mmCIF file of C-alpha atoms in Angstrom:
data_model
loop_
_atom_site.group_PDB
_atom_site.id
_atom_site.type_symbol
_atom_site.label_atom_id
_atom_site.label_comp_id
_atom_site.label_asym_id
_atom_site.label_seq_id
_atom_site.Cartn_x
_atom_site.Cartn_y
_atom_site.Cartn_z
ATOM 1 C CA MET A 1 -81.000 -53.944 2.166
ATOM 2 C CA ASN A 2 -78.541 -52.685 -0.255
ATOM 3 C CA ARG A 3 -74.736 -52.978 0.831
ATOM 4 C CA ARG A 4 -71.924 -51.059 -0.637
ATOM 5 C CA VAL A 5 -69.125 -53.147 -1.758
ATOM 6 C CA PRO A 6 -65.423 -52.042 -1.581
ATOM 7 C CA GLY A 7 -64.455 -50.069 -4.636
ATOM 8 C CA ASP A 8 -67.898 -48.980 -5.407
ATOM 9 C CA ARG A 9 -66.888 -45.282 -5.199
ATOM 10 C CA SER A 10 -63.920 -45.811 -7.339
ATOM 11 C CA LEU A 11 -65.883 -47.614 -9.897
ATOM 12 C CA ALA A 12 -68.299 -44.844 -9.982
ATOM 13 C CA LEU A 13 -65.615 -42.490 -10.494
ATOM 14 C CA VAL A 14 -64.209 -44.543 -13.462
ATOM 15 C CA TRP A 15 -67.707 -44.813 -15.141
ATOM 16 C CA ALA A 16 -68.125 -40.834 -14.773
ATOM 17 C CA LEU A 17 -64.721 -40.373 -16.473
ATOM 18 C CA LEU A 18 -65.440 -42.714 -19.249
ATOM 19 C CA ALA A 19 -68.664 -40.897 -19.778
ATOM 20 C CA LEU A 20 -66.784 -37.746 -20.173
ATOM 21 C CA PHE A 21 -64.383 -39.261 -22.711
ATOM 22 C CA ARG A 22 -67.307 -40.459 -24.709
ATOM 23 C CA VAL A 23 -68.795 -37.004 -25.279
ATOM 24 C CA PRO A 24 -66.412 -36.100 -28.400
ATOM 25 C CA ALA A 25 -67.479 -39.632 -29.846
ATOM 26 C CA LEU A 26 -71.141 -38.684 -29.375
ATOM 27 C CA ARG A 27 -70.694 -35.614 -31.343
ATOM 28 C CA ALA A 28 -69.332 -37.444 -34.274
ATOM 29 C CA ALA A 29 -71.963 -40.268 -33.769
ATOM 30 C CA PRO A 30 -73.676 -41.449 -37.191
ATOM 31 C CA SER A 31 -76.080 -38.947 -38.270
ATOM 32 C CA GLY A 32 -78.333 -41.149 -40.341
ATOM 33 C CA VAL A 33 -78.333 -43.795 -42.991
ATOM 34 C CA SER A 34 -76.048 -43.056 -46.015
ATOM 35 C CA VAL A 35 -77.467 -43.886 -49.537
ATOM 36 C CA GLU A 36 -75.201 -43.875 -52.556
ATOM 37 C CA ARG A 37 -76.125 -43.740 -56.193
ATOM 38 C CA ARG A 38 -74.226 -43.534 -59.503
ATOM 39 C CA VAL A 39 -75.707 -42.919 -63.082
ATOM 40 C CA ALA A 40 -74.708 -41.385 -66.282
ATOM 41 C CA ALA A 41 -75.777 -37.852 -66.878
ATOM 42 C CA MET A 42 -74.890 -34.782 -68.860
ATOM 43 C CA GLY A 43 -72.122 -36.630 -70.644
ATOM 44 C CA THR A 44 -70.350 -37.659 -67.353
ATOM 45 C CA THR A 45 -70.939 -39.470 -64.293
ATOM 46 C CA LEU A 46 -73.269 -38.395 -61.432
ATOM 47 C CA ASP A 47 -72.682 -39.696 -57.969
ATOM 48 C CA VAL A 48 -75.108 -38.926 -55.218
ATOM 49 C CA THR A 49 -74.657 -39.515 -51.600
ATOM 50 C CA VAL A 50 -77.584 -38.679 -49.165
ATOM 51 C CA ILE A 51 -77.713 -39.010 -45.470
ATOM 52 C CA ALA A 52 -81.204 -39.603 -44.309
ATOM 53 C CA THR A 53 -83.350 -41.053 -41.374
ATOM 54 C CA ASP A 54 -83.629 -44.338 -43.140
ATOM 55 C CA ARG A 55 -82.839 -46.127 -46.355
ATOM 56 C CA GLU A 56 -86.202 -45.620 -48.023
ATOM 57 C CA ALA A 57 -85.893 -41.749 -47.271
ATOM 58 C CA GLY A 58 -82.406 -41.574 -48.648
ATOM 59 C CA LEU A 59 -83.344 -43.607 -51.754
ATOM 60 C CA ALA A 60 -86.313 -41.215 -52.430
ATOM 61 C CA ALA A 61 -84.150 -37.983 -51.900
ATOM 62 C CA SER A 62 -81.351 -39.471 -54.193
ATOM 63 C CA GLU A 63 -83.863 -40.187 -56.857
ATOM 64 C CA LEU A 64 -85.142 -36.489 -56.600
ATOM 65 C CA ALA A 65 -81.516 -35.352 -57.341
ATOM 66 C CA ILE A 66 -80.999 -37.828 -60.242
ATOM 67 C CA SER A 67 -84.360 -36.840 -61.927
ATOM 68 C CA GLU A 68 -83.672 -33.251 -61.503
ATOM 69 C CA VAL A 69 -80.281 -33.405 -63.180
ATOM 70 C CA LEU A 70 -81.711 -35.330 -66.048
ATOM 71 C CA ARG A 71 -84.481 -32.635 -66.426
ATOM 72 C CA ILE A 72 -81.945 -29.819 -66.605
ATOM 73 C CA GLU A 73 -79.864 -31.899 -69.085
ATOM 74 C CA ASP A 74 -83.086 -32.008 -71.335
ATOM 75 C CA LEU A 75 -83.488 -28.095 -70.765
ATOM 76 C CA LEU A 76 -80.110 -27.218 -71.653
ATOM 77 C CA THR A 77 -78.542 -29.714 -73.886
ATOM 78 C CA THR A 78 -77.151 -28.571 -77.321
ATOM 79 C CA TRP A 79 -75.993 -32.059 -78.279
ATOM 80 C CA ARG A 80 -79.418 -33.078 -79.326
ATOM 81 C CA ASP A 81 -82.939 -31.591 -79.735
ATOM 82 C CA GLY A 82 -84.093 -29.347 -76.841
ATOM 83 C CA PRO A 83 -85.343 -25.862 -76.040
ATOM 84 C CA LEU A 84 -81.764 -24.273 -76.053
ATOM 85 C CA SER A 85 -80.658 -26.192 -79.140
ATOM 86 C CA ARG A 86 -83.913 -24.816 -80.824
ATOM 87 C CA LEU A 87 -83.151 -21.370 -79.819
ATOM 88 C CA ASN A 88 -79.457 -21.796 -81.347
ATOM 89 C CA ARG A 89 -81.220 -22.778 -84.677
ATOM 90 C CA SER A 90 -84.067 -20.289 -84.683
ATOM 91 C CA ALA A 91 -84.294 -17.723 -87.505
ATOM 92 C CA PRO A 92 -82.344 -14.488 -86.634
ATOM 93 C CA GLY A 93 -84.783 -11.764 -85.519
ATOM 94 C CA THR A 94 -87.608 -14.161 -84.821
ATOM 95 C CA PRO A 95 -88.575 -14.709 -81.071
ATOM 96 C CA GLU A 96 -88.287 -18.243 -79.939
ATOM 97 C CA ALA A 97 -90.734 -19.068 -77.032
ATOM 98 C CA LEU A 98 -89.022 -20.379 -73.813
ATOM 99 C CA ASP A 99 -90.325 -21.481 -70.552
ATOM 100 C CA ARG A 100 -89.920 -19.077 -67.570
ATOM 101 C CA GLU A 101 -87.079 -21.063 -65.999
ATOM 102 C CA LEU A 102 -84.892 -21.062 -69.110
ATOM 103 C CA SER A 103 -85.501 -17.539 -69.893
ATOM 104 C CA ALA A 104 -84.641 -16.265 -66.331
ATOM 105 C CA LEU A 105 -81.565 -18.445 -66.364
ATOM 106 C CA LEU A 106 -80.310 -17.205 -69.804
ATOM 107 C CA ARG A 107 -80.611 -13.718 -68.529
ATOM 108 C CA LYS A 108 -78.601 -14.449 -65.422
ATOM 109 C CA VAL A 109 -75.942 -16.364 -67.296
ATOM 110 C CA LEU A 110 -75.578 -13.790 -70.021
ATOM 111 C CA SER A 111 -75.097 -11.071 -67.409
ATOM 112 C CA TRP A 112 -72.040 -12.783 -66.078
ATOM 113 C CA ALA A 113 -70.268 -11.996 -69.454
ATOM 114 C CA ALA A 114 -69.914 -8.415 -68.421
ATOM 115 C CA ARG A 115 -69.211 -9.120 -64.826
ATOM 116 C CA THR A 116 -66.251 -11.163 -65.844
ATOM 117 C CA ASP A 117 -65.021 -8.800 -68.522
ATOM 118 C CA ARG A 118 -65.940 -11.523 -71.041
ATOM 119 C CA SER A 119 -63.596 -13.931 -69.584
ATOM 120 C CA PHE A 120 -66.694 -16.105 -69.348
ATOM 121 C CA ASP A 121 -69.162 -15.999 -72.123
ATOM 122 C CA PRO A 122 -71.944 -18.569 -72.893
ATOM 123 C CA THR A 123 -72.168 -17.472 -76.427
ATOM 124 C CA VAL A 124 -68.837 -19.167 -77.418
ATOM 125 C CA ALA A 125 -70.482 -21.721 -79.748
ATOM 126 C CA PRO A 126 -69.334 -20.142 -82.924
ATOM 127 C CA LEU A 127 -65.768 -20.304 -81.605
ATOM 128 C CA MET A 128 -66.072 -23.985 -80.613
ATOM 129 C CA ARG A 129 -67.334 -24.793 -84.084
ATOM 130 C CA ALA A 130 -64.441 -22.973 -85.668
ATOM 131 C CA TRP A 131 -61.938 -25.082 -83.463
ATOM 132 C CA ASP A 132 -64.117 -28.111 -84.061
ATOM 133 C CA LEU A 133 -63.957 -28.826 -80.164
ATOM 134 C CA ARG A 134 -66.883 -31.266 -80.411
ATOM 135 C CA GLY A 135 -64.992 -33.217 -83.060
ATOM 136 C CA VAL A 136 -61.441 -34.186 -83.708
ATOM 137 C CA GLY A 137 -60.311 -30.495 -83.417
ATOM 138 C CA ARG A 138 -58.732 -28.150 -86.215
ATOM 139 C CA ILE A 139 -56.931 -24.948 -86.286
ATOM 140 C CA PRO A 140 -59.131 -22.505 -88.002
ATOM 141 C CA LEU A 141 -57.962 -20.032 -90.723
ATOM 142 C CA PRO A 142 -57.704 -16.378 -89.748
ATOM 143 C CA GLY A 143 -60.901 -15.388 -91.616
ATOM 144 C CA GLU A 144 -62.714 -18.143 -89.989
ATOM 145 C CA LEU A 145 -61.640 -17.114 -86.673
ATOM 146 C CA ALA A 146 -62.569 -13.428 -87.460
ATOM 147 C CA ALA A 147 -66.147 -14.555 -88.387
ATOM 148 C CA ALA A 148 -66.681 -16.737 -85.420
ATOM 149 C CA LEU A 149 -65.496 -13.916 -83.122
ATOM 150 C CA ALA A 150 -68.042 -11.655 -84.895
ATOM 151 C CA ALA A 151 -70.792 -13.978 -84.084
ATOM 152 C CA THR A 152 -69.852 -14.304 -80.325
ATOM 153 C CA GLY A 153 -71.013 -12.053 -77.434
ATOM 154 C CA ALA A 154 -74.005 -11.699 -75.169
ATOM 155 C CA GLY A 155 -75.359 -8.919 -77.535
ATOM 156 C CA ARG A 156 -76.055 -11.532 -80.067
ATOM 157 C CA PHE A 157 -79.102 -12.677 -78.074
ATOM 158 C CA GLN A 158 -81.978 -10.732 -76.491
ATOM 159 C CA VAL A 159 -83.914 -12.405 -73.712
ATOM 160 C CA ASP A 160 -87.282 -11.212 -72.518
ATOM 161 C CA ALA A 161 -87.836 -12.915 -69.287
ATOM 162 C CA ALA A 162 -91.091 -11.324 -68.798
ATOM 163 C CA ARG A 163 -92.559 -12.733 -72.090
ATOM 164 C CA SER A 164 -90.469 -16.013 -71.778
ATOM 165 C CA ALA A 165 -88.873 -15.706 -75.185
ATOM 166 C CA ALA A 166 -85.398 -15.101 -76.662
ATOM 167 C CA VAL A 167 -84.229 -13.732 -80.126
ATOM 168 C CA ARG A 168 -81.084 -14.804 -81.817
ATOM 169 C CA LEU A 169 -79.761 -11.662 -83.693
ATOM 170 C CA ASP A 170 -76.895 -13.343 -85.742
ATOM 171 C CA PRO A 171 -77.210 -16.286 -88.076
ATOM 172 C CA ASP A 172 -74.122 -18.014 -86.686
ATOM 173 C CA ALA A 173 -74.510 -17.047 -82.971
ATOM 174 C CA GLY A 174 -75.010 -19.898 -80.643
ATOM 175 C CA ILE A 175 -74.980 -20.617 -76.848
ATOM 176 C CA ASP A 176 -72.965 -23.355 -75.419
ATOM 177 C CA GLU A 177 -73.982 -24.803 -71.928
ATOM 178 C CA GLY A 178 -70.573 -26.396 -71.198
ATOM 179 C CA ALA A 179 -69.125 -23.801 -68.517
ATOM 180 C CA TRP A 180 -72.453 -23.264 -66.618
ATOM 181 C CA GLY A 181 -74.914 -26.112 -67.200
ATOM 182 C CA LYS A 182 -73.485 -28.670 -64.705
ATOM 183 C CA GLY A 183 -73.358 -25.962 -62.041
ATOM 184 C CA TYR A 184 -77.076 -25.191 -62.626
ATOM 185 C CA ALA A 185 -77.992 -28.818 -62.543
ATOM 186 C CA LEU A 186 -76.195 -29.268 -59.195
ATOM 187 C CA GLU A 187 -77.774 -26.380 -57.602
ATOM 188 C CA ARG A 188 -81.254 -27.554 -58.403
ATOM 189 C CA ALA A 189 -80.639 -31.174 -57.606
ATOM 190 C CA ALA A 190 -79.181 -30.006 -54.238
ATOM 191 C CA ALA A 191 -82.264 -27.941 -53.540
ATOM 192 C CA ARG A 192 -84.593 -30.932 -54.240
ATOM 193 C CA VAL A 193 -82.587 -33.029 -51.767
ATOM 194 C CA ALA A 194 -82.669 -30.342 -49.004
ATOM 195 C CA ALA A 195 -86.280 -29.979 -49.530
ATOM 196 C CA ALA A 196 -86.785 -33.727 -49.041
ATOM 197 C CA GLY A 197 -85.345 -33.174 -45.571
ATOM 198 C CA ALA A 198 -81.962 -35.021 -45.905
ATOM 199 C CA SER A 199 -79.586 -34.223 -43.147
ATOM 200 C CA GLY A 200 -76.543 -34.321 -45.476
ATOM 201 C CA GLN A 201 -75.766 -34.586 -49.155
ATOM 202 C CA ARG A 202 -72.754 -34.794 -51.436
ATOM 203 C CA ILE A 203 -73.154 -34.635 -55.113
ATOM 204 C CA ASP A 204 -70.286 -35.094 -57.707
ATOM 205 C CA LEU A 205 -71.323 -34.306 -61.246
ATOM 206 C CA GLY A 206 -68.342 -34.928 -63.441
ATOM 207 C CA GLY A 207 -65.768 -33.309 -60.889
ATOM 208 C CA GLN A 208 -67.846 -30.353 -59.753
ATOM 209 C CA PHE A 209 -69.198 -30.981 -56.320
ATOM 210 C CA PHE A 210 -71.969 -29.722 -53.990
ATOM 211 C CA ALA A 211 -72.173 -30.608 -50.315
ATOM 212 C CA ALA A 212 -74.303 -29.731 -47.380
ATOM 213 C CA GLY A 213 -74.763 -30.907 -43.894
ATOM 214 C CA ARG A 214 -72.563 -33.755 -42.542
ATOM 215 C CA ASP A 215 -71.567 -37.187 -43.645
ATOM 216 C CA GLU A 216 -72.819 -40.491 -42.020
ATOM 217 C CA SER A 217 -70.153 -40.078 -39.277
ATOM 218 C CA GLY A 218 -71.239 -36.587 -38.380
ATOM 219 C CA ARG A 219 -68.054 -34.936 -40.043
ATOM 220 C CA GLU A 220 -67.859 -32.298 -42.674
ATOM 221 C CA TRP A 221 -67.490 -33.479 -46.120
ATOM 222 C CA THR A 222 -64.150 -33.370 -47.965
ATOM 223 C CA VAL A 223 -63.221 -32.853 -51.461
ATOM 224 C CA SER A 224 -59.609 -33.711 -53.084
ATOM 225 C CA ILE A 225 -58.215 -31.420 -55.730
ATOM 226 C CA ALA A 226 -56.227 -33.303 -58.372
ATOM 227 C CA HIS A 227 -52.798 -32.416 -59.934
ATOM 228 C CA PRO A 228 -53.795 -30.342 -63.096
ATOM 229 C CA ARG A 229 -51.678 -32.824 -65.317
ATOM 230 C CA ARG A 230 -52.525 -35.955 -63.581
ATOM 231 C CA ARG A 231 -56.005 -36.683 -62.448
ATOM 232 C CA GLU A 232 -55.107 -39.763 -60.565
ATOM 233 C CA ARG A 233 -52.980 -37.772 -57.923
ATOM 234 C CA PRO A 234 -54.778 -35.724 -55.329
ATOM 235 C CA VAL A 235 -52.539 -32.993 -54.061
ATOM 236 C CA LEU A 236 -54.818 -30.963 -51.830
ATOM 237 C CA THR A 237 -57.849 -31.741 -49.664
ATOM 238 C CA LEU A 238 -60.689 -29.219 -48.659
ATOM 239 C CA THR A 239 -63.457 -29.413 -46.122
ATOM 240 C CA LEU A 240 -66.821 -28.492 -47.632
ATOM 241 C CA ALA A 241 -69.425 -27.564 -44.921
ATOM 242 C CA GLU A 242 -71.904 -26.337 -47.426
ATOM 243 C CA GLY A 243 -71.416 -25.182 -50.966
ATOM 244 C CA SER A 244 -69.712 -26.099 -54.326
ATOM 245 C CA VAL A 245 -66.206 -26.795 -55.643
ATOM 246 C CA SER A 246 -65.630 -26.485 -59.341
ATOM 247 C CA THR A 247 -62.261 -26.821 -61.096
ATOM 248 C CA SER A 248 -61.349 -25.654 -64.676
ATOM 249 C CA GLY A 249 -58.313 -26.930 -66.699
ATOM 250 C CA ASN A 250 -57.227 -28.910 -69.831
ATOM 251 C CA SER A 251 -55.991 -32.131 -68.262
ATOM 252 C CA GLU A 252 -58.525 -34.359 -69.992
ATOM 253 C CA ARG A 253 -60.134 -32.509 -72.946
ATOM 254 C CA GLY A 254 -57.060 -30.996 -74.725
ATOM 255 C CA ARG A 255 -55.752 -32.431 -77.832
ATOM 256 C CA ASP A 256 -52.581 -32.139 -79.994
ATOM 257 C CA ILE A 257 -53.269 -30.668 -83.658
ATOM 258 C CA GLY A 258 -50.401 -30.099 -86.023
ATOM 259 C CA GLY A 259 -47.824 -30.073 -83.342
ATOM 260 C CA ARG A 260 -49.933 -27.542 -81.243
ATOM 261 C CA ARG A 261 -51.658 -28.395 -78.001
ATOM 262 C CA ILE A 262 -55.303 -27.129 -78.084
ATOM 263 C CA GLY A 263 -57.388 -26.871 -74.947
ATOM 264 C CA HIS A 264 -61.041 -26.715 -74.677
ATOM 265 C CA GLU A 265 -61.180 -23.565 -72.622
ATOM 266 C CA LEU A 266 -61.507 -20.711 -74.947
ATOM 267 C CA ASP A 267 -60.908 -16.992 -74.317
ATOM 268 C CA PRO A 268 -64.065 -15.364 -75.816
ATOM 269 C CA ARG A 269 -62.194 -12.061 -76.233
ATOM 270 C CA THR A 270 -59.594 -13.399 -78.541
ATOM 271 C CA GLY A 271 -61.124 -16.533 -79.921
ATOM 272 C CA GLU A 272 -57.964 -18.452 -78.991
ATOM 273 C CA PRO A 273 -57.597 -21.344 -76.434
ATOM 274 C CA ALA A 274 -56.786 -19.904 -73.111
ATOM 275 C CA PRO A 275 -53.026 -20.354 -71.846
ATOM 276 C CA ASP A 276 -52.803 -23.749 -69.990
ATOM 277 C CA PHE A 277 -50.988 -22.747 -66.849
ATOM 278 C CA GLY A 278 -52.601 -25.561 -64.754
ATOM 279 C CA SER A 279 -55.943 -25.271 -63.144
ATOM 280 C CA ALA A 280 -58.356 -22.950 -61.391
ATOM 281 C CA THR A 281 -60.715 -24.100 -58.527
ATOM 282 C CA VAL A 282 -63.446 -22.063 -57.135
ATOM 283 C CA VAL A 283 -65.226 -22.651 -53.659
ATOM 284 C CA GLY A 284 -68.477 -20.850 -53.012
ATOM 285 C CA PRO A 285 -71.990 -21.263 -51.939
ATOM 286 C CA SER A 286 -73.534 -21.163 -55.298
ATOM 287 C CA ALA A 287 -72.689 -24.120 -57.732
ATOM 288 C CA LEU A 288 -73.748 -22.195 -60.830
ATOM 289 C CA VAL A 289 -71.425 -19.311 -59.879
ATOM 290 C CA ALA A 290 -68.703 -21.582 -59.020
ATOM 291 C CA ASP A 291 -69.025 -23.334 -62.496
ATOM 292 C CA ILE A 292 -68.971 -19.844 -64.215
ATOM 293 C CA LEU A 293 -65.996 -18.404 -62.293
ATOM 294 C CA SER A 294 -63.662 -21.362 -62.533
ATOM 295 C CA THR A 295 -63.783 -20.775 -66.255
ATOM 296 C CA ALA A 296 -63.419 -17.099 -65.947
ATOM 297 C CA PHE A 297 -60.435 -17.479 -63.653
ATOM 298 C CA PHE A 298 -58.810 -20.030 -65.785
ATOM 299 C CA VAL A 299 -59.108 -17.858 -68.925
ATOM 300 C CA LEU A 300 -57.713 -14.758 -67.056
ATOM 301 C CA GLY A 301 -54.807 -16.808 -65.258
ATOM 302 C CA PRO A 302 -53.603 -16.253 -61.651
ATOM 303 C CA GLN A 303 -52.893 -12.525 -61.589
ATOM 304 C CA LYS A 304 -55.818 -11.164 -63.332
ATOM 305 C CA GLY A 305 -58.090 -13.985 -61.843
ATOM 306 C CA LEU A 306 -57.100 -12.989 -58.252
ATOM 307 C CA ALA A 307 -57.953 -9.568 -59.042
ATOM 308 C CA LEU A 308 -61.522 -10.315 -60.405
ATOM 309 C CA SER A 309 -61.999 -12.569 -57.482
ATOM 310 C CA GLU A 310 -61.218 -9.744 -55.130
ATOM 311 C CA ARG A 311 -63.386 -7.302 -57.064
ATOM 312 C CA LEU A 312 -66.490 -9.674 -57.077
ATOM 313 C CA ARG A 313 -66.104 -10.355 -53.275
ATOM 314 C CA GLY A 314 -66.331 -6.546 -52.936
ATOM 315 C CA GLU A 315 -69.617 -6.938 -55.019
ATOM 316 C CA GLY A 316 -70.935 -9.277 -52.523
ATOM 317 C CA VAL A 317 -70.145 -12.558 -54.599
ATOM 318 C CA ALA A 318 -68.948 -14.954 -52.079
ATOM 319 C CA GLN A 319 -66.146 -17.298 -53.452
ATOM 320 C CA ASP A 320 -62.560 -18.047 -53.070
ATOM 321 C CA VAL A 321 -60.040 -19.237 -55.804
ATOM 322 C CA LEU A 322 -57.044 -21.443 -55.839
ATOM 323 C CA PHE A 323 -54.554 -21.533 -58.909
ATOM 324 C CA LEU A 324 -52.390 -24.551 -59.307
ATOM 325 C CA ILE A 325 -49.540 -23.401 -61.579
ATOM 326 C CA ASP A 326 -47.381 -25.802 -63.701
ATOM 327 C CA ARG A 327 -44.081 -24.109 -64.437
ATOM 328 C CA GLY A 328 -42.922 -27.120 -66.434
ATOM 329 C CA ASP A 329 -41.684 -29.359 -63.606
ATOM 330 C CA LEU A 330 -44.213 -32.140 -63.170
ATOM 331 C CA GLN A 331 -42.792 -32.920 -59.792
ATOM 332 C CA ARG A 332 -43.732 -29.589 -58.333
ATOM 333 C CA LEU A 333 -46.703 -27.090 -58.572
ATOM 334 C CA GLU A 334 -46.894 -23.430 -57.466
ATOM 335 C CA ALA A 335 -50.160 -22.594 -55.713
ATOM 336 C CA VAL A 336 -51.621 -19.110 -55.022
ATOM 337 C CA ALA A 337 -55.029 -18.487 -53.620
ATOM 338 C CA SER A 338 -57.395 -15.779 -52.572
ATOM 339 C CA PRO A 339 -57.178 -14.870 -48.703
ATOM 340 C CA GLY A 340 -60.179 -16.662 -47.536
ATOM 341 C CA PHE A 341 -59.020 -19.925 -49.001
ATOM 342 C CA SER A 342 -56.947 -20.987 -45.994
ATOM 343 C CA SER A 343 -60.128 -21.709 -43.868
ATOM 344 C CA ARG A 344 -60.989 -24.390 -46.385
ATOM 345 C CA VAL A 345 -57.771 -26.320 -46.458
ATOM 346 C CA LEU A 346 -57.540 -29.602 -44.567
ATOM 347 C CA SER A 347 -54.353 -30.931 -45.903
ATOM 348 C CA ILE A 348 -51.877 -30.729 -48.723
ATOM 349 C CA ASP A 349 -49.150 -32.741 -50.476
ATOM 350 C CA SER A 350 -46.017 -30.714 -49.524
ATOM 351 C CA THR A 351 -43.958 -32.847 -51.878
ATOM 352 C CA VAL A 352 -45.846 -31.424 -54.877
ATOM 353 C CA LEU A 353 -47.234 -28.074 -53.840
ATOM 354 C CA GLU A 354 -45.315 -24.770 -53.134
ATOM 355 C CA GLY A 355 -46.761 -21.640 -52.204
ATOM 356 C CA LEU A 356 -49.482 -22.884 -49.781
ATOM 357 C CA THR A 357 -47.376 -22.865 -46.730
ATOM 358 C CA PRO A 358 -47.488 -20.732 -44.507
ATOM 359 C CA GLN A 359 -49.470 -18.044 -46.042
ATOM 360 C CA VAL A 360 -52.483 -19.954 -47.009
ATOM 361 C CA VAL A 361 -52.494 -23.357 -45.090
ATOM 362 C CA GLY A 362 -51.061 -21.748 -41.842
ATOM 363 C CA GLY A 363 -50.265 -24.382 -39.323
ATOM 364 C CA LEU A 364 -51.976 -27.327 -40.984
ATOM 365 C CA THR A 365 -49.968 -30.557 -41.265
ATOM 366 C CA PRO A 366 -48.627 -30.780 -44.973
ATOM 367 C CA GLN A 367 -50.146 -34.208 -45.971
ATOM 368 C CA VAL A 368 -52.715 -35.484 -48.292
ATOM 369 C CA ALA A 369 -55.859 -37.033 -46.583
ATOM 370 C CA GLY A 370 -56.571 -40.607 -47.777
ATOM 371 C CA ARG A 371 -59.122 -40.010 -50.511
ATOM 372 C CA LYS A 372 -59.942 -42.302 -53.515
ATOM 373 C CA PRO A 373 -58.831 -40.791 -56.732
ATOM 374 C CA ILE A 374 -62.452 -40.569 -58.083
ATOM 375 C CA ASP A 375 -63.035 -38.030 -55.387
ATOM 376 C CA ALA A 376 -60.651 -35.749 -56.912
ATOM 377 C CA ALA A 377 -62.014 -32.670 -58.343
ATOM 378 C CA HIS A 378 -60.300 -32.612 -61.743
ATOM 379 C CA PRO A 379 -60.076 -30.070 -64.789
#
């Protein structure tokens, strides 16, 4: 015979209350095993984090991501022999055979030149040679710059996706993969991981991110945005439920030549390095589009960049942009953003940023989340 001891009812009530308070914890319970990998790829570092049911599945999914990025590197590289570099060396007027993937991709990428009013143009290789941006750098003579500009433009190539071929129409024309290749590699790698059944993923390819699902604790992924002049200092943290973050600027790859600061972001319309105001960060569902638009918005600058961002949203291109503007005071930055950016902001460093409160951040606490510097998206 069961006998009820004093306090049974109170004890049952306590356990019921504890169960209620445990509900939020259950929602943030570990969602799987986290597998992390780091390799060298596309001239930078590739960091892959996969959340899977077990370590074996996570390793398999991460290997798919790595192998896909390396495959895209072989497809798009112009630093060594490959399909794109061969197109850049092909005889003018002679069709160069391409596989279906590359021909379709080139048509898409070239179309973005017109959509961005040529603030992005993948055919800037002649300009890069004129400024020697793959070497020590130089300032071209006026005639050299004019010749490079004449060889630049999407019309210098004809791509026939149906026949999987392309024609280079100018002997000096060339396509550079620098402002879009990483985005495409990220997009393809993320698709491979998703197809493998991973519940979450976060891929960082040289400071451009793609994330989907949840982390190992069941929370949304976060990405920190670095100071445009000091990569080691995160100044803003975003949540990234699903999509990509790409930042463009000149903090690392600029150089001083003859007393002049030369950035690696060129304006295809003038042939000159784009004015270095700080950085432009794009958040959107497509890693390829985010990569392209971060370059376009940086070239345009904040005012015209915001106008293009608004126009593209009207055309159905989902994205938001943040501009971090350096007015010459390394202690403070001005920040302006598109209207939808506020929903992505988790925290800010109010000692550095001006302009995000309250019109963008709203009621969020102005502080920087504790992230390692390597997590900081950087120019």
